[in-house]
mmCIF file of C-alpha atoms in Angstrom:
data_model
loop_
_atom_site.group_PDB
_atom_site.id
_atom_site.type_symbol
_atom_site.label_atom_id
_atom_site.label_comp_id
_atom_site.label_asym_id
_atom_site.label_seq_id
_atom_site.Cartn_x
_atom_site.Cartn_y
_atom_site.Cartn_z
ATOM 1 C CA MET A 176 9.284 25.218 -43.141
ATOM 2 C CA LEU A 177 7.050 23.888 -40.425
ATOM 3 C CA ALA A 178 8.359 20.664 -39.015
ATOM 4 C CA GLY A 179 5.858 17.855 -39.458
ATOM 5 C CA LEU A 180 3.364 17.221 -36.683
ATOM 6 C CA PHE A 181 2.859 13.836 -35.095
ATOM 7 C CA VAL A 182 -0.735 12.669 -34.979
ATOM 8 C CA ALA A 183 -1.764 9.614 -32.985
ATOM 9 C CA LEU A 184 -4.491 7.591 -34.690
ATOM 10 C CA PRO A 185 -6.062 4.318 -33.633
ATOM 11 C CA ALA A 186 -4.647 1.804 -36.115
ATOM 12 C CA ALA A 187 -7.985 0.099 -36.612
ATOM 13 C CA ALA A 188 -9.818 3.388 -37.169
ATOM 14 C CA ALA A 189 -7.268 4.382 -39.763
ATOM 15 C CA ASP A 190 -7.932 1.036 -41.501
ATOM 16 C CA GLY A 191 -11.667 1.528 -41.339
ATOM 17 C CA ASP A 192 -12.203 -1.098 -38.598
ATOM 18 C CA GLY A 193 -14.415 -0.061 -35.692
ATOM 19 C CA ASP A 194 -12.455 -1.777 -32.917
ATOM 20 C CA GLY A 195 -11.689 1.019 -30.415
ATOM 21 C CA ASP A 196 -9.173 -1.079 -28.426
ATOM 22 C CA ALA A 197 -6.550 -1.150 -31.166
ATOM 23 C CA PRO A 198 -3.079 0.220 -30.293
ATOM 24 C CA LEU A 199 -2.195 3.775 -31.304
ATOM 25 C CA ARG A 200 0.324 4.494 -34.022
ATOM 26 C CA SER A 201 2.042 7.768 -34.902
ATOM 27 C CA GLU A 202 2.690 9.258 -38.286
ATOM 28 C CA VAL A 203 4.053 12.563 -39.521
ATOM 29 C CA VAL A 204 1.620 14.921 -41.192
ATOM 30 C CA THR A 205 3.688 16.955 -43.632
ATOM 31 C CA PRO A 206 2.516 20.499 -44.497
ATOM 32 C CA PRO A 207 1.755 20.828 -48.240
ATOM 33 C CA ASP A 208 4.428 23.516 -48.766
ATOM 34 C CA ALA A 209 7.217 21.538 -47.066
ATOM 35 C CA ALA A 210 9.790 19.495 -48.956
ATOM 36 C CA PRO A 211 9.635 16.000 -47.434
ATOM 37 C CA SER A 212 12.277 13.333 -47.706
ATOM 38 C CA PRO A 213 11.680 10.470 -50.163
ATOM 39 C CA ALA A 214 10.028 8.505 -47.356
ATOM 40 C CA GLY A 215 7.469 11.318 -46.994
ATOM 41 C CA ARG A 216 8.884 12.624 -43.740
ATOM 42 C CA LEU A 217 10.684 15.853 -42.885
ATOM 43 C CA ASP A 218 14.200 14.632 -42.194
ATOM 44 C CA HIS A 219 15.570 17.776 -40.537
ATOM 45 C CA PRO A 220 14.099 20.896 -38.877
ATOM 46 C CA ARG A 221 13.256 23.737 -41.296
ATOM 47 C CA ARG A 222 12.251 27.242 -40.282
ATOM 48 C CA ARG A 223 9.824 29.535 -42.014
ATOM 49 C CA PRO A 224 11.759 31.873 -44.329
ATOM 50 C CA GLY A 225 11.980 35.439 -43.061
ATOM 51 C CA LEU A 226 13.548 37.495 -40.285
ATOM 52 C CA TRP A 227 13.923 35.735 -36.921
ATOM 53 C CA GLU A 228 14.799 37.389 -33.619
ATOM 54 C CA ILE A 229 17.049 35.084 -31.591
ATOM 55 C CA ARG A 230 18.065 35.407 -27.946
ATOM 56 C CA ASN A 231 19.929 33.034 -25.668
ATOM 57 C CA SER A 232 20.612 32.616 -21.973
ATOM 58 C CA ALA A 233 24.285 33.661 -22.195
ATOM 59 C CA SER A 234 23.603 36.963 -23.984
ATOM 60 C CA GLU A 235 20.679 37.776 -21.707
ATOM 61 C CA GLN A 236 22.898 37.323 -18.640
ATOM 62 C CA LEU A 237 25.308 39.858 -20.194
ATOM 63 C CA GLY A 238 22.468 42.252 -21.013
ATOM 64 C CA LEU A 239 23.029 41.970 -24.774
ATOM 65 C CA GLU A 240 20.303 42.622 -27.321
ATOM 66 C CA PRO A 241 18.914 39.730 -29.349
ATOM 67 C CA VAL A 242 20.330 39.109 -32.819
ATOM 68 C CA LYS A 243 18.300 38.905 -36.025
ATOM 69 C CA LEU A 244 18.796 36.208 -38.659
ATOM 70 C CA CYS A 245 17.475 36.209 -42.214
ATOM 71 C CA VAL A 246 16.349 32.662 -43.016
ATOM 72 C CA GLY A 247 15.911 31.725 -46.689
ATOM 73 C CA ASP A 248 14.391 28.756 -48.484
ATOM 74 C CA GLN A 249 17.778 26.981 -48.464
ATOM 75 C CA THR A 250 19.155 28.108 -45.083
ATOM 76 C CA ASP A 251 18.123 24.888 -43.318
ATOM 77 C CA THR A 252 19.485 21.911 -45.279
ATOM 78 C CA PRO A 253 20.499 18.325 -44.465
ATOM 79 C CA GLU A 254 23.986 19.699 -43.680
ATOM 80 C CA HIS A 255 22.927 22.870 -41.794
ATOM 81 C CA HIS A 256 20.460 22.373 -38.976
ATOM 82 C CA LEU A 257 19.328 25.508 -37.166
ATOM 83 C CA ASP A 258 22.608 27.394 -37.764
ATOM 84 C CA ARG A 259 24.938 24.510 -37.033
ATOM 85 C CA GLN A 260 26.847 22.450 -39.574
ATOM 86 C CA VAL A 261 26.472 18.728 -39.059
ATOM 87 C CA GLY A 262 29.677 16.691 -38.876
ATOM 88 C CA LYS A 263 33.244 17.103 -37.642
ATOM 89 C CA ARG A 264 34.273 20.609 -36.510
ATOM 90 C CA GLY A 265 37.779 20.619 -35.034
ATOM 91 C CA ALA A 266 37.693 18.577 -31.825
ATOM 92 C CA CYS A 267 33.891 18.323 -31.962
ATOM 93 C CA THR A 268 31.443 16.093 -33.760
ATOM 94 C CA LEU A 269 28.057 17.794 -34.203
ATOM 95 C CA GLY A 270 25.239 15.313 -34.650
ATOM 96 C CA ALA A 271 22.218 15.893 -36.876
ATOM 97 C CA PHE A 272 18.854 16.744 -35.386
ATOM 98 C CA ARG A 273 16.572 13.723 -35.436
ATOM 99 C CA ARG A 274 12.837 13.600 -34.862
ATOM 100 C CA GLU A 275 11.741 12.512 -31.380
ATOM 101 C CA GLY A 276 8.047 12.849 -30.604
ATOM 102 C CA LEU A 277 6.931 16.398 -31.378
ATOM 103 C CA GLY A 278 10.458 17.811 -31.221
ATOM 104 C CA TRP A 279 13.965 17.366 -32.567
ATOM 105 C CA VAL A 280 17.044 16.165 -30.647
ATOM 106 C CA ALA A 281 20.758 16.352 -31.503
ATOM 107 C CA ASP A 282 23.856 15.130 -29.661
ATOM 108 C CA SER A 283 27.381 16.535 -29.893
ATOM 109 C CA VAL A 284 30.707 15.364 -28.465
ATOM 110 C CA CYS A 285 33.862 17.468 -27.990
ATOM 111 C CA ARG A 286 37.125 15.942 -26.767
ATOM 112 C CA ASP A 287 39.661 18.225 -25.128
ATOM 113 C CA THR A 288 42.938 16.295 -25.333
ATOM 114 C CA GLY A 289 44.044 15.215 -21.883
ATOM 115 C CA ARG A 290 41.182 16.977 -20.132
ATOM 116 C CA SER A 291 37.414 16.617 -20.417
ATOM 117 C CA THR A 292 35.004 15.021 -22.812
ATOM 118 C CA ILE A 293 32.085 17.394 -23.311
ATOM 119 C CA VAL A 294 28.787 15.858 -24.359
ATOM 120 C CA SER A 295 25.774 18.017 -25.132
ATOM 121 C CA GLN A 296 22.192 17.267 -26.053
ATOM 122 C CA SER A 297 19.968 19.902 -27.660
ATOM 123 C CA THR A 298 16.186 19.589 -27.814
ATOM 124 C CA VAL A 299 14.074 21.765 -30.122
ATOM 125 C CA SER A 300 10.434 22.551 -29.391
ATOM 126 C CA GLY A 301 8.016 24.911 -31.155
ATOM 127 C CA ASP A 302 6.402 25.041 -34.582
ATOM 128 C CA LEU A 303 9.356 26.584 -36.519
ATOM 129 C CA GLN A 304 6.772 28.839 -38.196
ATOM 130 C CA SER A 305 6.316 31.477 -35.502
ATOM 131 C CA HIS A 306 8.654 30.398 -32.713
ATOM 132 C CA TYR A 307 11.030 27.744 -31.456
ATOM 133 C CA ARG A 308 13.205 27.044 -28.432
ATOM 134 C CA ILE A 309 16.396 25.011 -28.128
ATOM 135 C CA ASP A 310 17.252 23.664 -24.659
ATOM 136 C CA THR A 311 20.791 22.310 -24.308
ATOM 137 C CA VAL A 312 22.317 20.278 -21.494
ATOM 138 C CA VAL A 313 26.131 20.053 -21.452
ATOM 139 C CA PHE A 314 27.912 17.325 -19.455
ATOM 140 C CA TYR A 315 31.631 17.355 -18.496
ATOM 141 C CA SER A 316 33.540 14.120 -17.886
ATOM 142 C CA PRO A 317 35.562 14.290 -15.740
ATOM 143 C CA PRO A 318 34.022 17.354 -14.067
ATOM 144 C CA LEU A 319 35.644 20.753 -14.493
ATOM 145 C CA PRO A 320 38.197 21.885 -11.827
ATOM 146 C CA ASN A 321 35.442 23.568 -9.794
ATOM 147 C CA ASN A 322 33.606 20.209 -9.783
ATOM 148 C CA ARG A 323 30.994 21.479 -12.210
ATOM 149 C CA ARG A 324 29.481 18.485 -13.988
ATOM 150 C CA GLU A 325 26.892 20.119 -16.237
ATOM 151 C CA ASP A 326 25.544 23.365 -17.658
ATOM 152 C CA ARG A 327 22.151 24.238 -19.085
ATOM 153 C CA GLU A 328 21.420 26.897 -21.677
ATOM 154 C CA TYR A 329 18.632 27.862 -24.018
ATOM 155 C CA THR A 330 17.961 29.739 -27.221
ATOM 156 C CA GLU A 331 14.578 31.253 -28.071
ATOM 157 C CA ALA A 332 13.528 32.571 -31.449
ATOM 158 C CA ARG A 333 10.458 34.251 -32.897
ATOM 159 C CA TRP A 334 9.524 35.046 -36.470
ATOM 160 C CA LEU A 335 9.204 38.787 -37.116
ATOM 161 C CA ARG A 336 8.450 39.369 -40.820
ATOM 162 C CA ALA A 337 9.947 39.002 -44.276
ATOM 163 C CA CYS A 338 13.682 39.787 -44.487
ATOM 164 C CA PRO A 339 14.566 43.414 -45.305
ATOM 165 C CA SER A 340 15.553 43.987 -48.940
ATOM 166 C CA ASN A 341 19.164 44.735 -47.919
ATOM 167 C CA GLN A 342 19.627 41.344 -46.237
ATOM 168 C CA LYS A 343 20.303 37.976 -47.836
ATOM 169 C CA PRO A 344 19.703 34.512 -46.373
ATOM 170 C CA ALA A 345 22.087 33.582 -43.528
ATOM 171 C CA ASP A 346 22.752 37.262 -42.686
ATOM 172 C CA LEU A 347 23.006 37.570 -38.894
ATOM 173 C CA THR A 348 22.624 41.104 -37.554
ATOM 174 C CA ILE A 349 24.533 41.576 -34.289
ATOM 175 C CA PRO A 350 23.607 44.931 -32.726
ATOM 176 C CA GLY A 351 26.634 47.194 -32.441
ATOM 177 C CA MET A 352 28.903 44.821 -34.379
ATOM 178 C CA GLY A 353 27.531 44.476 -37.903
ATOM 179 C CA VAL A 354 26.082 41.824 -40.176
ATOM 180 C CA LEU A 355 27.801 38.425 -40.340
ATOM 181 C CA ASN A 356 26.851 35.997 -43.102
ATOM 182 C CA MET A 357 26.745 32.552 -41.510
ATOM 183 C CA LEU A 358 27.566 30.779 -44.785
ATOM 184 C CA ASP A 359 30.428 32.777 -46.283
ATOM 185 C CA GLY A 360 31.793 34.359 -43.069
ATOM 186 C CA GLY A 361 31.618 37.872 -44.525
ATOM 187 C CA LEU A 362 31.189 40.728 -42.028
ATOM 188 C CA ARG A 363 29.856 44.140 -43.060
ATOM 189 C CA PRO A 364 28.598 47.197 -41.207
ATOM 190 C CA GLU A 365 24.940 47.466 -40.308
ATOM 191 C CA SER A 366 22.886 49.424 -42.802
ATOM 192 C CA PRO A 367 20.605 52.190 -41.461
ATOM 193 C CA HIS A 368 17.712 50.150 -42.901
ATOM 194 C CA THR A 369 18.646 46.847 -41.246
ATOM 195 C CA HIS A 370 16.074 47.330 -38.464
ATOM 196 C CA GLU A 371 13.165 48.328 -40.707
#
């Protein structure tokens, strides 16, 4: 679903007072078809259901084709934010995306025993209805052996259409490899109709 939009309104105007010098306040305008939290705010990013084409900087450098993900009504949940599971994952702690301004931000920390601590921050921009982009900065402390202190990467996605009838939510089509379901881990061959 479309992440809520921040709208700045003069506080006095919103209260019906005509004083134009009142400070601005921000509030989230929630789309009518979105499921808000009890406080009336979208508490995590939610994409429009359908087939999304996703590309990232690493795969583009290798000349790989973009992948396609079928997003369903329940793909993005409080525990699964944009294809990542919030919480402890091995040596990493993946933080939840939180609203900051018009975007979403999440922090993660990975500790490599006896070596580096890797801290990353991901920032999501876009409307989550037709497109979005995730920019990630990764910091190494201490620096890696080649004295590299940080890396930057990005992921871009665009909505294509409704999911094909032979795909279920969380199915990730990887060209030349097959279809991986992101929830159950099942891998199956691509169907001839996957790209319809």
